[in-house]
XYZ file of C-alpha atoms in Angstrom:
755
model
C -3.457 -38.726 -5.118
C -1.884 -36.519 -2.474
C 1.836 -36.547 -1.644
C 3.475 -35.486 1.624
C 6.518 -33.349 0.858
C 8.992 -31.472 3.058
C 9.890 -28.058 1.661
C 11.704 -24.889 2.701
C 9.678 -21.827 3.666
C 11.095 -18.315 4.012
C 9.671 -15.167 5.616
C 11.845 -12.079 6.231
C 14.976 -14.152 5.606
C 14.103 -16.723 8.285
C 13.926 -20.256 6.915
C 11.914 -23.147 8.295
C 11.175 -26.627 7.017
C 7.502 -27.232 6.291
C 5.569 -30.400 5.563
C 2.999 -29.837 2.821
C 0.474 -32.066 1.083
C 0.560 -31.560 -2.698
C -1.684 -32.857 -5.446
C -0.168 -34.879 -8.251
C -1.927 -32.932 -11.034
C -0.190 -29.568 -10.453
C -0.962 -26.854 -12.975
C 1.709 -25.823 -15.444
C 2.652 -22.169 -15.558
C 0.898 -19.856 -17.977
C 2.917 -18.611 -20.952
C 5.041 -15.530 -20.344
C 3.701 -12.120 -21.218
C 0.300 -10.412 -20.928
C -2.663 -12.774 -20.863
C -6.386 -11.998 -20.823
C -6.361 -10.541 -17.300
C -3.019 -11.378 -15.695
C -0.090 -9.070 -16.492
C -2.533 -6.309 -17.458
C -3.239 -3.167 -15.408
C -6.249 -3.504 -13.120
C -7.697 -0.850 -10.842
C -8.342 -2.029 -7.312
C -11.622 -3.843 -6.973
C -12.045 -2.297 -3.507
C -10.843 1.154 -4.544
C -14.270 2.792 -4.590
C -15.195 1.289 -1.220
C -12.057 2.770 0.282
C -12.505 6.154 -1.416
C -16.167 6.453 -0.428
C -15.543 5.539 3.193
C -17.525 2.296 2.840
C -14.594 0.070 3.789
C -14.794 -0.840 7.468
C -11.466 -0.763 9.273
C -10.917 -1.839 12.862
C -11.081 1.849 13.774
C -14.665 1.882 12.447
C -15.925 -1.151 14.400
C -18.930 -0.231 16.536
C -20.361 -3.155 18.508
C -23.491 -2.926 20.682
C -22.556 -1.904 24.219
C -18.884 -1.505 23.330
C -16.561 -0.172 26.016
C -13.229 1.538 25.495
C -9.889 0.788 27.109
C -6.949 3.000 27.991
C -3.541 1.820 29.161
C -1.199 3.148 31.809
C 2.237 2.943 30.218
C 5.570 3.497 31.883
C 6.934 7.045 31.528
C 10.393 5.691 32.368
C 12.857 3.628 30.345
C 13.654 1.473 33.383
C 11.805 1.485 36.666
C 10.154 -0.555 39.379
C 6.625 -0.042 40.708
C 6.849 0.022 44.490
C 3.166 0.724 45.005
C 0.222 0.853 42.619
C -3.196 2.190 43.665
C -5.877 1.156 41.137
C -8.886 1.868 43.347
C -9.149 5.596 42.415
C -9.444 4.626 38.758
C -12.094 2.027 39.529
C -14.148 4.685 41.307
C -13.885 7.151 38.405
C -17.004 7.964 36.325
C -17.969 5.409 33.707
C -15.273 2.873 34.620
C -16.286 -0.789 34.440
C -13.037 -2.632 35.218
C -9.343 -2.099 35.984
C -6.517 -4.603 35.716
C -2.884 -4.438 36.793
C 0.321 -6.483 37.018
C -0.247 -10.117 37.914
C -3.692 -10.143 36.293
C -2.479 -10.330 32.706
C 0.926 -11.356 31.364
C 1.036 -8.278 29.119
C 1.141 -6.020 32.222
C 4.262 -5.588 34.335
C 5.440 -3.762 37.446
C 9.068 -3.734 36.256
C 9.082 -1.876 32.934
C 12.245 -1.910 30.846
C 11.354 0.712 28.279
C 9.157 3.774 28.027
C 5.649 2.747 26.982
C 5.584 -0.732 28.495
C 2.072 -1.516 29.753
C 1.502 -1.386 33.516
C -2.287 -1.314 33.988
C -5.457 -0.860 31.943
C -8.856 0.718 32.458
C -12.083 0.147 30.555
C -14.921 2.686 30.584
C -18.006 3.755 28.683
C -16.020 6.136 26.480
C -12.397 6.502 25.471
C -12.277 9.912 27.130
C -13.502 8.537 30.451
C -11.009 5.676 30.247
C -8.103 8.056 29.649
C -9.242 10.280 32.495
C -9.413 7.281 34.819
C -5.859 6.255 33.947
C -4.743 9.655 35.248
C -6.283 8.743 38.618
C -4.009 5.720 39.080
C -1.412 6.425 41.760
C 2.066 4.979 41.182
C 5.105 5.060 43.435
C 7.970 4.723 40.950
C 11.515 3.679 41.722
C 13.356 5.023 38.701
C 16.386 2.934 37.740
C 19.310 3.804 35.497
C 18.626 2.667 31.928
C 21.175 1.106 29.599
C 21.109 3.321 26.507
C 24.678 3.617 25.247
C 25.723 1.198 22.504
C 29.383 1.099 23.559
C 28.469 0.373 27.163
C 26.016 -2.319 26.077
C 28.748 -3.946 23.994
C 31.139 -3.779 26.941
C 28.540 -5.435 29.175
C 27.741 -7.970 26.443
C 24.076 -7.069 26.719
C 23.133 -9.395 23.869
C 19.894 -11.194 23.011
C 21.907 -14.235 22.046
C 25.415 -15.223 21.086
C 26.832 -13.141 18.240
C 25.917 -14.556 14.836
C 29.042 -15.355 12.840
C 29.561 -16.383 9.232
C 32.727 -17.058 7.279
C 33.758 -18.481 3.935
C 37.215 -18.624 2.416
C 40.206 -16.870 3.976
C 39.377 -13.195 4.489
C 42.772 -12.069 5.769
C 44.554 -13.729 2.860
C 42.088 -12.025 0.544
C 42.969 -8.598 1.910
C 46.700 -9.233 1.554
C 46.108 -9.984 -2.131
C 43.870 -6.946 -2.710
C 45.067 -4.018 -4.830
C 42.569 -1.640 -3.238
C 40.897 -1.666 0.172
C 38.094 0.494 1.552
C 37.367 0.608 5.271
C 34.506 2.648 6.700
C 31.884 2.846 9.436
C 28.237 3.374 8.520
C 25.319 4.145 10.803
C 21.597 3.902 10.291
C 18.929 5.349 12.538
C 15.738 4.073 14.119
C 12.659 4.882 12.059
C 8.987 4.525 12.955
C 6.290 2.816 10.876
C 3.560 5.439 11.319
C 0.789 3.463 9.645
C -2.280 5.626 9.071
C -4.401 3.241 11.179
C -2.801 2.807 14.584
C -2.473 -0.575 16.294
C -5.857 -1.520 17.751
C -8.270 -4.326 18.507
C -11.935 -4.764 19.434
C -12.800 -7.992 21.268
C -16.172 -9.601 21.894
C -16.960 -12.899 23.612
C -19.728 -14.894 21.943
C -20.273 -17.612 24.496
C -16.946 -19.435 24.774
C -15.685 -18.045 21.454
C -13.591 -14.897 21.354
C -14.107 -12.697 18.285
C -11.155 -10.396 17.604
C -11.428 -7.443 15.201
C -7.881 -6.225 14.716
C -5.575 -4.352 12.364
C -3.122 -7.132 11.559
C -0.836 -8.557 8.925
C -1.373 -12.108 10.167
C -4.867 -13.241 11.124
C -3.773 -16.754 12.002
C -0.775 -15.639 14.021
C -3.015 -13.449 16.173
C -5.442 -16.364 16.533
C -2.672 -18.640 17.800
C -1.249 -16.055 20.219
C -4.623 -15.220 21.726
C -5.635 -18.864 21.993
C -2.439 -19.642 23.891
C -2.759 -16.604 26.162
C -6.319 -17.527 27.186
C -5.898 -21.307 27.064
C -8.502 -21.672 24.320
C -8.766 -24.159 21.476
C -7.585 -22.322 18.362
C -10.955 -22.614 16.652
C -12.519 -20.818 19.601
C -10.746 -17.633 18.495
C -12.063 -15.886 15.386
C -9.931 -13.052 13.958
C -11.317 -10.495 11.494
C -9.462 -7.867 9.441
C -11.246 -7.086 6.184
C -9.547 -3.717 5.626
C -6.338 -2.417 7.101
C -4.741 1.015 7.176
C -1.108 0.011 6.720
C 1.362 -2.103 8.615
C 4.844 -2.152 7.014
C 5.861 -5.093 9.213
C 4.841 -3.972 12.706
C 1.420 -5.641 12.789
C 2.433 -9.278 12.670
C 1.605 -10.139 16.285
C -1.299 -9.720 18.703
C 0.253 -6.939 20.783
C -0.560 -6.018 24.369
C -3.622 -4.022 23.243
C -5.293 -7.202 21.931
C -4.723 -9.180 25.108
C -5.903 -6.237 27.216
C -9.098 -5.864 25.174
C -9.813 -9.597 25.377
C -9.320 -9.772 29.134
C -11.414 -6.674 29.846
C -14.160 -7.974 27.560
C -14.177 -11.231 29.516
C -14.415 -9.407 32.828
C -17.154 -7.006 31.814
C -19.154 -9.271 29.504
C -19.175 -6.470 26.917
C -17.157 -5.759 23.767
C -13.988 -3.734 24.379
C -11.990 -1.614 21.942
C -8.356 -0.819 22.761
C -6.483 1.460 20.370
C -3.107 3.150 20.502
C -3.049 6.924 20.231
C -0.565 8.452 17.791
C 1.795 9.194 20.677
C 1.574 5.591 21.880
C 2.058 4.424 18.299
C 5.358 6.291 18.067
C 6.602 4.787 21.310
C 5.246 1.284 21.635
C 4.434 -0.153 18.210
C 7.874 -1.199 17.000
C 10.600 0.461 14.965
C 13.385 -0.198 12.500
C 16.375 -0.734 14.763
C 19.514 1.419 14.476
C 22.762 -0.155 13.298
C 26.495 0.504 13.490
C 28.327 -1.141 10.603
C 32.081 -1.548 10.241
C 32.889 -2.623 6.701
C 36.095 -3.516 4.909
C 36.133 -4.343 1.192
C 39.099 -5.469 -0.887
C 39.380 -5.910 -4.649
C 41.894 -6.668 -7.371
C 42.813 -4.006 -9.887
C 40.317 -5.403 -12.392
C 37.484 -4.858 -9.896
C 37.084 -8.440 -8.714
C 35.917 -8.421 -5.099
C 38.338 -10.588 -3.177
C 37.413 -9.956 0.474
C 34.518 -8.575 2.527
C 34.649 -8.188 6.284
C 31.664 -6.744 8.143
C 30.630 -6.197 11.757
C 27.037 -5.219 12.511
C 25.844 -3.889 15.863
C 22.035 -3.987 15.817
C 20.449 -1.969 18.628
C 17.226 -3.899 19.100
C 15.780 -2.242 22.179
C 14.312 -4.440 24.890
C 12.817 -7.124 22.671
C 12.689 -8.331 19.106
C 14.821 -10.484 16.843
C 18.065 -10.123 14.926
C 17.283 -9.130 11.332
C 19.541 -10.344 8.490
C 21.645 -7.169 8.195
C 24.590 -9.202 6.910
C 22.520 -10.666 4.066
C 23.678 -8.273 1.319
C 27.367 -8.695 2.256
C 27.004 -12.462 2.202
C 24.789 -12.885 -0.857
C 24.749 -9.915 -3.234
C 28.095 -10.372 -4.973
C 30.392 -13.229 -5.966
C 33.197 -12.962 -3.411
C 35.190 -15.981 -2.254
C 36.273 -14.569 1.099
C 33.566 -13.172 3.361
C 33.399 -12.807 7.126
C 30.502 -11.247 9.054
C 29.497 -10.961 12.685
C 26.189 -9.584 13.979
C 25.427 -8.474 17.526
C 21.819 -8.165 18.696
C 22.117 -5.596 21.493
C 19.539 -5.214 24.248
C 18.903 -1.680 25.506
C 16.230 -0.035 27.650
C 14.462 1.277 24.565
C 11.187 0.330 22.860
C 11.439 -3.022 21.042
C 12.202 -3.254 17.344
C 9.828 -4.929 14.919
C 9.972 -5.907 11.275
C 9.979 -2.880 8.997
C 9.816 -3.395 5.215
C 12.897 -5.485 4.314
C 14.345 -5.475 7.842
C 18.120 -5.773 7.880
C 18.576 -5.592 4.114
C 17.723 -1.878 3.944
C 20.413 -1.132 6.511
C 22.959 -3.652 5.213
C 22.523 -2.502 1.610
C 23.182 1.114 2.592
C 26.583 0.265 4.045
C 27.652 -2.250 1.410
C 26.592 -0.264 -1.655
C 28.118 2.983 -0.381
C 31.409 1.214 0.367
C 31.324 -0.382 -3.075
C 31.098 3.042 -4.713
C 34.070 4.228 -2.675
C 35.939 1.146 -3.863
C 35.017 1.923 -7.469
C 36.534 5.397 -7.051
C 39.765 3.939 -5.685
C 39.970 1.548 -8.624
C 38.935 4.252 -11.106
C 36.163 1.940 -12.328
C 32.625 2.746 -13.391
C 30.356 1.813 -10.428
C 27.861 0.005 -12.671
C 30.642 -1.943 -14.359
C 32.071 -2.900 -10.959
C 28.731 -4.379 -9.984
C 28.395 -6.210 -13.274
C 31.867 -7.764 -12.918
C 30.962 -9.178 -9.512
C 27.587 -10.602 -10.485
C 26.827 -13.847 -8.628
C 25.624 -16.533 -11.030
C 24.558 -18.734 -8.101
C 23.948 -18.318 -4.381
C 27.347 -17.492 -2.826
C 26.255 -18.948 0.513
C 25.946 -22.579 -0.491
C 26.425 -22.771 -4.267
C 22.706 -23.348 -4.893
C 21.402 -22.049 -8.225
C 18.905 -19.201 -8.110
C 15.416 -20.265 -9.163
C 15.382 -17.222 -11.419
C 17.626 -14.183 -11.738
C 17.409 -11.318 -14.223
C 19.810 -8.874 -12.545
C 22.039 -8.566 -15.604
C 18.959 -7.533 -17.582
C 18.178 -4.988 -14.852
C 21.682 -3.579 -15.282
C 21.207 -3.408 -19.048
C 17.940 -1.507 -18.737
C 19.459 0.859 -16.179
C 22.358 1.826 -18.471
C 20.643 4.731 -20.291
C 19.478 6.162 -16.957
C 22.992 5.832 -15.547
C 24.386 7.555 -18.643
C 22.250 10.597 -17.811
C 24.846 11.454 -15.143
C 26.910 13.475 -17.623
C 23.903 15.612 -18.508
C 22.831 15.868 -14.860
C 26.265 16.971 -13.658
C 26.386 19.582 -16.428
C 23.305 21.251 -14.922
C 25.221 22.102 -11.734
C 25.205 25.832 -11.137
C 26.523 27.998 -8.303
C 26.210 26.264 -4.925
C 23.856 23.660 -6.413
C 25.754 20.537 -7.416
C 24.052 17.633 -9.146
C 24.970 13.977 -9.326
C 23.726 10.464 -10.020
C 24.095 7.345 -7.895
C 23.196 3.669 -8.219
C 22.614 0.772 -5.870
C 21.720 -2.864 -6.388
C 18.880 -4.666 -4.621
C 18.667 -8.206 -3.277
C 15.786 -9.489 -1.146
C 13.730 -12.581 -0.573
C 10.105 -12.777 -1.728
C 9.475 -16.396 -2.678
C 7.141 -17.176 0.230
C 6.101 -20.766 0.765
C 3.397 -23.098 1.999
C 1.012 -23.591 3.632
C -1.699 -21.391 2.169
C -5.100 -22.492 0.922
C -7.976 -21.089 -1.116
C -11.499 -22.044 -2.124
C -13.225 -20.887 -5.282
C -17.002 -21.021 -5.790
C -18.797 -20.585 -9.107
C -22.529 -20.000 -8.950
C -25.174 -20.894 -11.477
C -25.110 -17.381 -12.942
C -21.398 -17.693 -13.722
C -20.150 -15.378 -10.987
C -17.072 -16.371 -9.012
C -16.116 -15.996 -5.361
C -12.593 -16.508 -4.048
C -12.387 -17.361 -0.346
C -9.156 -17.341 1.618
C -8.461 -16.048 5.112
C -5.564 -13.844 4.063
C -5.308 -10.136 4.660
C -4.893 -7.242 2.232
C -2.747 -4.792 4.165
C -3.258 -2.048 1.590
C -1.044 -3.542 -1.121
C -3.862 -4.548 -3.495
C -3.596 -8.315 -3.056
C -7.404 -8.592 -3.096
C -7.282 -7.421 -6.718
C -4.336 -9.690 -7.522
C -6.229 -12.767 -6.330
C -9.250 -11.774 -8.403
C -7.064 -11.444 -11.507
C -5.550 -14.884 -10.970
C -8.971 -16.537 -10.604
C -10.410 -14.629 -13.568
C -7.510 -15.697 -15.785
C -7.721 -19.359 -14.880
C -11.495 -19.466 -15.361
C -11.551 -17.298 -18.456
C -14.071 -14.833 -17.056
C -14.038 -11.010 -16.910
C -12.504 -9.542 -13.767
C -15.773 -7.872 -12.782
C -17.381 -11.287 -12.303
C -14.986 -12.157 -9.482
C -15.312 -11.167 -5.838
C -12.759 -11.946 -3.138
C -13.757 -12.704 0.437
C -10.865 -12.453 2.864
C -9.913 -11.261 6.321
C -11.844 -13.708 8.519
C -10.474 -16.928 10.007
C -14.029 -18.311 10.243
C -14.833 -17.649 6.583
C -11.922 -19.086 4.666
C -8.958 -21.452 4.874
C -5.530 -20.713 6.300
C -3.266 -18.209 4.549
C 0.207 -17.003 5.395
C 1.402 -13.764 6.957
C 1.380 -10.655 4.766
C 5.036 -9.882 5.340
C 8.376 -10.638 3.770
C 6.950 -9.933 0.296
C 5.247 -13.304 0.596
C 1.496 -12.786 0.097
C 1.193 -13.076 -3.685
C 3.768 -15.880 -4.096
C 2.248 -17.798 -1.165
C -1.516 -17.332 -1.611
C -1.687 -16.690 -5.371
C -0.737 -20.253 -6.371
C -3.421 -21.638 -4.039
C -6.035 -19.372 -5.646
C -4.983 -20.478 -9.108
C -5.096 -24.139 -8.064
C -8.620 -23.700 -6.634
C -9.775 -21.909 -9.776
C -8.169 -24.668 -11.829
C -10.173 -27.210 -9.867
C -13.382 -25.353 -10.792
C -12.301 -25.086 -14.432
C -11.675 -28.828 -14.550
C -15.151 -29.549 -13.189
C -16.717 -27.187 -15.751
C -14.946 -28.984 -18.569
C -16.113 -32.318 -17.197
C -19.728 -31.124 -17.006
C -19.579 -29.555 -20.482
C -18.067 -32.733 -21.949
C -20.978 -34.760 -20.583
C -23.565 -32.169 -21.615
C -22.397 -31.959 -25.240
C -21.010 -35.473 -25.612
C -17.432 -34.299 -26.171
C -14.037 -35.296 -24.848
C -12.836 -33.107 -22.001
C -9.395 -32.645 -23.589
C -10.890 -30.643 -26.516
C -12.498 -28.064 -24.209
C -11.075 -24.806 -22.862
C -12.339 -21.696 -21.049
C -11.887 -18.086 -22.166
C -13.859 -14.864 -22.580
C -16.672 -16.182 -20.396
C -17.283 -19.194 -22.625
C -16.496 -22.874 -22.951
C -14.780 -23.482 -26.280
C -14.392 -26.698 -28.240
C -11.424 -27.378 -30.505
C -13.898 -28.039 -33.361
C -15.095 -24.414 -33.200
C -18.157 -24.700 -30.955
C -18.575 -22.401 -27.942
C -21.165 -21.914 -25.194
C -21.545 -19.203 -22.527
C -20.442 -20.410 -19.110
C -23.938 -19.739 -17.780
C -25.285 -22.340 -20.161
C -23.197 -24.921 -18.318
C -23.400 -23.621 -14.767
C -27.078 -22.716 -15.195
C -27.875 -26.414 -15.341
C -27.165 -26.466 -11.612
C -29.665 -23.666 -10.812
C -28.833 -22.922 -7.160
C -26.134 -25.549 -7.142
C -22.515 -24.466 -7.083
C -19.174 -25.685 -8.325
C -16.624 -25.701 -5.525
C -12.872 -25.848 -5.993
C -10.044 -26.058 -3.504
C -6.365 -25.325 -3.871
C -3.164 -25.343 -1.865
C 0.208 -23.692 -2.291
C 2.785 -26.247 -3.388
C 6.422 -26.617 -2.299
C 9.293 -24.334 -3.185
C 11.804 -25.653 -5.741
C 14.171 -28.096 -4.074
C 17.843 -27.175 -3.997
C 17.338 -23.609 -5.212
C 17.489 -20.145 -3.686
C 14.498 -17.895 -4.409
C 15.349 -14.178 -4.404
C 14.295 -10.873 -5.980
C 16.729 -8.467 -7.634
C 16.888 -4.924 -8.962
C 18.773 -1.682 -9.305
C 17.881 1.962 -8.749
C 19.417 5.118 -10.188
C 18.952 8.326 -8.157
C 19.514 11.896 -9.315
C 20.030 14.571 -6.660
C 20.710 18.286 -6.328
C 22.759 19.489 -3.348
C 23.259 23.014 -2.068
C 26.819 22.833 -0.740
C 26.374 26.081 1.212
C 23.240 25.170 3.178
C 23.262 21.344 3.026
C 19.849 21.180 1.373
C 19.251 17.995 -0.608
C 16.616 17.494 -3.297
C 16.008 14.086 -4.832
C 14.951 14.978 -8.365
C 14.484 11.595 -10.043
C 14.623 7.887 -9.232
C 14.653 5.139 -11.843
C 13.869 1.666 -10.541
C 13.940 -1.652 -12.363
C 13.117 -4.849 -10.478
C 13.001 -8.567 -11.178
C 10.139 -10.203 -9.294
C 9.158 -12.965 -11.701
C 5.728 -12.749 -13.307
C 3.922 -9.462 -12.695
C 0.203 -10.061 -12.051
C -0.938 -6.422 -11.975
C 1.454 -3.859 -13.515
C -0.602 -0.947 -12.151
C -0.458 -2.258 -8.602
C 3.232 -3.080 -8.996
C 3.982 0.473 -10.078
C 2.211 1.741 -6.953
C 4.300 -0.579 -4.790
C 7.514 0.743 -6.300
C 6.441 4.350 -5.827
C 5.372 3.754 -2.231
C 8.612 1.968 -1.363
C 10.762 4.716 -2.860
C 8.827 7.496 -1.124
C 9.148 5.689 2.204
C 12.861 5.214 1.509
C 13.310 8.925 0.840
C 11.962 9.638 4.315
C 14.322 7.015 5.729
C 17.233 8.550 3.787
C 16.763 12.249 4.444
C 14.488 13.114 7.345
C 12.951 10.376 9.495
C 14.542 9.539 12.828
C 13.230 8.426 16.194
C 15.115 10.388 18.824
C 15.700 9.220 22.397
C 16.761 11.382 25.304
C 20.287 10.010 25.905
C 19.914 10.355 29.684
C 16.366 9.114 30.326
C 15.558 7.010 27.268
C 12.314 8.891 26.622
C 11.135 9.053 23.022
C 11.301 12.685 21.898
C 9.587 12.256 18.516
C 6.097 11.169 19.559
C 4.078 13.377 17.211
C 3.982 13.897 13.475
C 5.205 17.471 13.789
C 8.336 16.200 15.552
C 8.823 13.095 13.405
C 9.529 14.277 9.870
C 7.685 12.104 7.359
C 8.127 12.950 3.660
C 5.331 14.962 2.067
C 4.217 15.278 -1.543
C 6.730 18.146 -1.872
C 9.543 15.637 -1.287
C 8.418 13.176 -3.964
C 10.649 13.156 -7.066
C 9.917 11.930 -10.562
C 9.760 8.140 -10.251
C 10.284 5.980 -13.328
C 9.655 2.285 -12.767
C 10.152 -0.798 -14.868
C 9.673 -4.506 -14.262
C 11.403 -7.357 -16.074
C 8.222 -9.504 -16.007
C 9.938 -12.837 -16.647
C 8.202 -15.697 -14.809
C 10.383 -17.660 -12.414
C 9.939 -20.972 -14.202
C 10.885 -23.009 -11.128
C 8.551 -21.307 -8.639
C 4.979 -22.584 -8.226
C 2.240 -22.494 -10.860
C 2.522 -18.679 -11.078
C 6.228 -17.927 -11.282
C 5.595 -14.760 -9.222
C 7.649 -13.320 -6.383
C 6.763 -10.493 -3.996
C 7.296 -6.756 -4.550
C 6.335 -5.274 -1.186
C 9.905 -4.789 0.012
C 12.385 -4.730 -2.920
C 11.769 -1.040 -3.846
C 12.807 0.278 -0.420
C 16.066 -1.693 -0.244
C 18.519 0.231 -2.502
C 17.157 3.781 -2.409
C 19.141 5.205 0.519
C 22.416 3.909 -0.907
C 21.591 5.245 -4.370
C 20.845 8.696 -2.900
C 24.035 8.699 -0.815
C 26.078 7.631 -3.846
C 24.465 10.400 -5.916
C 25.466 12.935 -3.249
C 29.020 11.637 -3.398
C 28.949 11.891 -7.187
C 27.750 15.493 -6.952
C 30.021 16.753 -4.182
C 32.765 14.235 -3.438
C 31.420 13.915 0.104
C 31.142 10.381 1.469
C 27.911 10.226 3.463
C 28.081 7.422 5.993
C 25.178 8.081 8.339
C 21.401 8.170 8.003
C 19.347 10.288 7.915
C 21.326 12.592 5.642
C 20.358 15.799 7.396
C 21.841 19.178 6.507
C 24.174 18.830 9.467
C 25.354 15.393 8.312
C 25.900 16.596 4.777
C 27.833 19.694 5.836
C 30.014 17.500 8.066
C 30.721 15.172 5.137
C 31.530 18.150 2.917
C 34.032 19.514 5.457
C 35.626 16.084 5.722
C 35.887 15.853 1.940
C 37.533 19.312 1.773
C 40.027 18.368 4.494
C 40.843 15.127 2.698
C 41.389 16.955 -0.598
C 43.593 19.561 1.072
C 45.692 16.830 2.672
C 46.103 15.080 -0.679
C 47.166 18.364 -2.314
C 49.763 18.973 0.420
C 51.173 15.484 -0.066
C 51.260 16.036 -3.827
C 53.025 19.379 -3.450
C 55.610 17.925 -1.066
C 56.410 15.024 -3.397
C 56.751 17.423 -6.348
């Protein structure tokens, strides 16, 4: 019997209430620890296809008669089109159609940031389309852009009213504090730079629009396109079987999809619209910059007694306010907390989600300030964090569904103790130090997500769900879950995904939500198949179903008998056993979060400002770990991306014109293999006993959250310099070193005068 239940769903820290239909006979969680397939390392089942070039990405789509689109984008941060002549482009060689403002909502004649789409051309080749765009004549009226954060604050150029939160009495807390730290922290805008740029190929098949796109959310694109073209949702089919990275910026359809669809409709031919690398670094989203003003107060014993935080989030022209205040509100047990967040609109390219949006920035400020507070109190930074551990959600007193942060601290202790040895290796201008930072992030996911599992007569298994694997290895994870539940070898399982016409609904691959959202549905569907096999075997061998189980590719009886699965399924010949499963509700009255801590070791040349990250230890609590090998890769990837965020990456805007100055990969400094330190990772691997039939949470974002703060704290440990701005360039470090020297000199003068 099915039950209708209202549950809470979370993605990227945004909560919604969701009705979900659940089955009464929900599966119990597997025992903790390694099983036959789950919790054991598995190489990616699509690894060879990717390595051999057999995997077909959107970039590789070649449809018969396909045309190629190019887009005229605004070269100005704020302007008005007084006159637009499209006819020269239409007359250019190979051009089949041109569209401009008023013909598609994605096109405008009043751009508010560089890169906003004005017009589009479709031609026989991409080269001809780009050449035709150059023929478009535009009479621009260039307007003064709003680019300065202080001026935007003065004008109250906000997306919405400031977001305020308060608990306790913050001012009273500060009056009772024995030590107070007050500081301003700044984080920069960084660009996603996925290997596969944003792009879509569209083809109309009668009244159905087929969309091949590089996306993190097949069904979200389907809904957007259906609404834009006034189509029934099932008349839009979205396909993304392989994807070359997203990191948060590929959750929506984008102007390129709508342009391709409209031009395909006009020409009656398939149309491919892809962003060039320069367009990608202007118009595909970014992690928004922040200005953070923090004040922390504590008693002499280290008890946090007050936190006050103001966050100015520079979102560009569009986007949403990420939960930058989340760490200050939720990471530690503090009775008195006050935060305010401003979402500021500027004439700059819009922000988009970027791997733990908000929490990366908010953790940098909070964890750096906490280390400064530890120094004032003369307390060990790890001990300070341990003393302020939150046993329940500080926001609303809800218990956590599972939390192993104290165990993370315990495992980090020997790596933290290395600081004495690391410091001792300082020599000449090279100073070495160790820093730590704690991680808090979401990752519980939620319904709805569905899966089907099919077992054929030969005992092979197919998992079908219209989710997307954005490069994180979730295709392999789903195969492991099905193989475990059915007791078959992993190589017998294939996973079909990435097509809204060939599988049931699955959630967005964002917010560390794919495995905890889709995995339980896959297990439920496989469990449905396993139940049917036991029923068939019980009838075939005149046994009770309760004495039968599946493992090692066989059906086993409690009395010692066993039969190969094929002996049961083979009875059906070409018949199949079909199972269906759905993701159940989240635990009522509980907060689902992930936790962890990282320990960074750095070497700093105090004469030149050069910084080398030599080692990072990371331990994370994400519930049950399905694939330790894939999890290790996620941790490494997150840390490497965080090193770029910490030390080198920064989107630069011309402060007068608003033009993006870092449009190419030689100008935008991504980390290379030479920047990668030794990375030591560990996972607690303790199932969250309250969360679904898996007990698993997501790992896509947790590893990137604490790294920048850990690196900055290590620099402070090595040099005494308080780094308060990202990226930590040589110039920033040398500035912090000068400030530290001036502070020390002032303290010595005061000491000498008092003596």
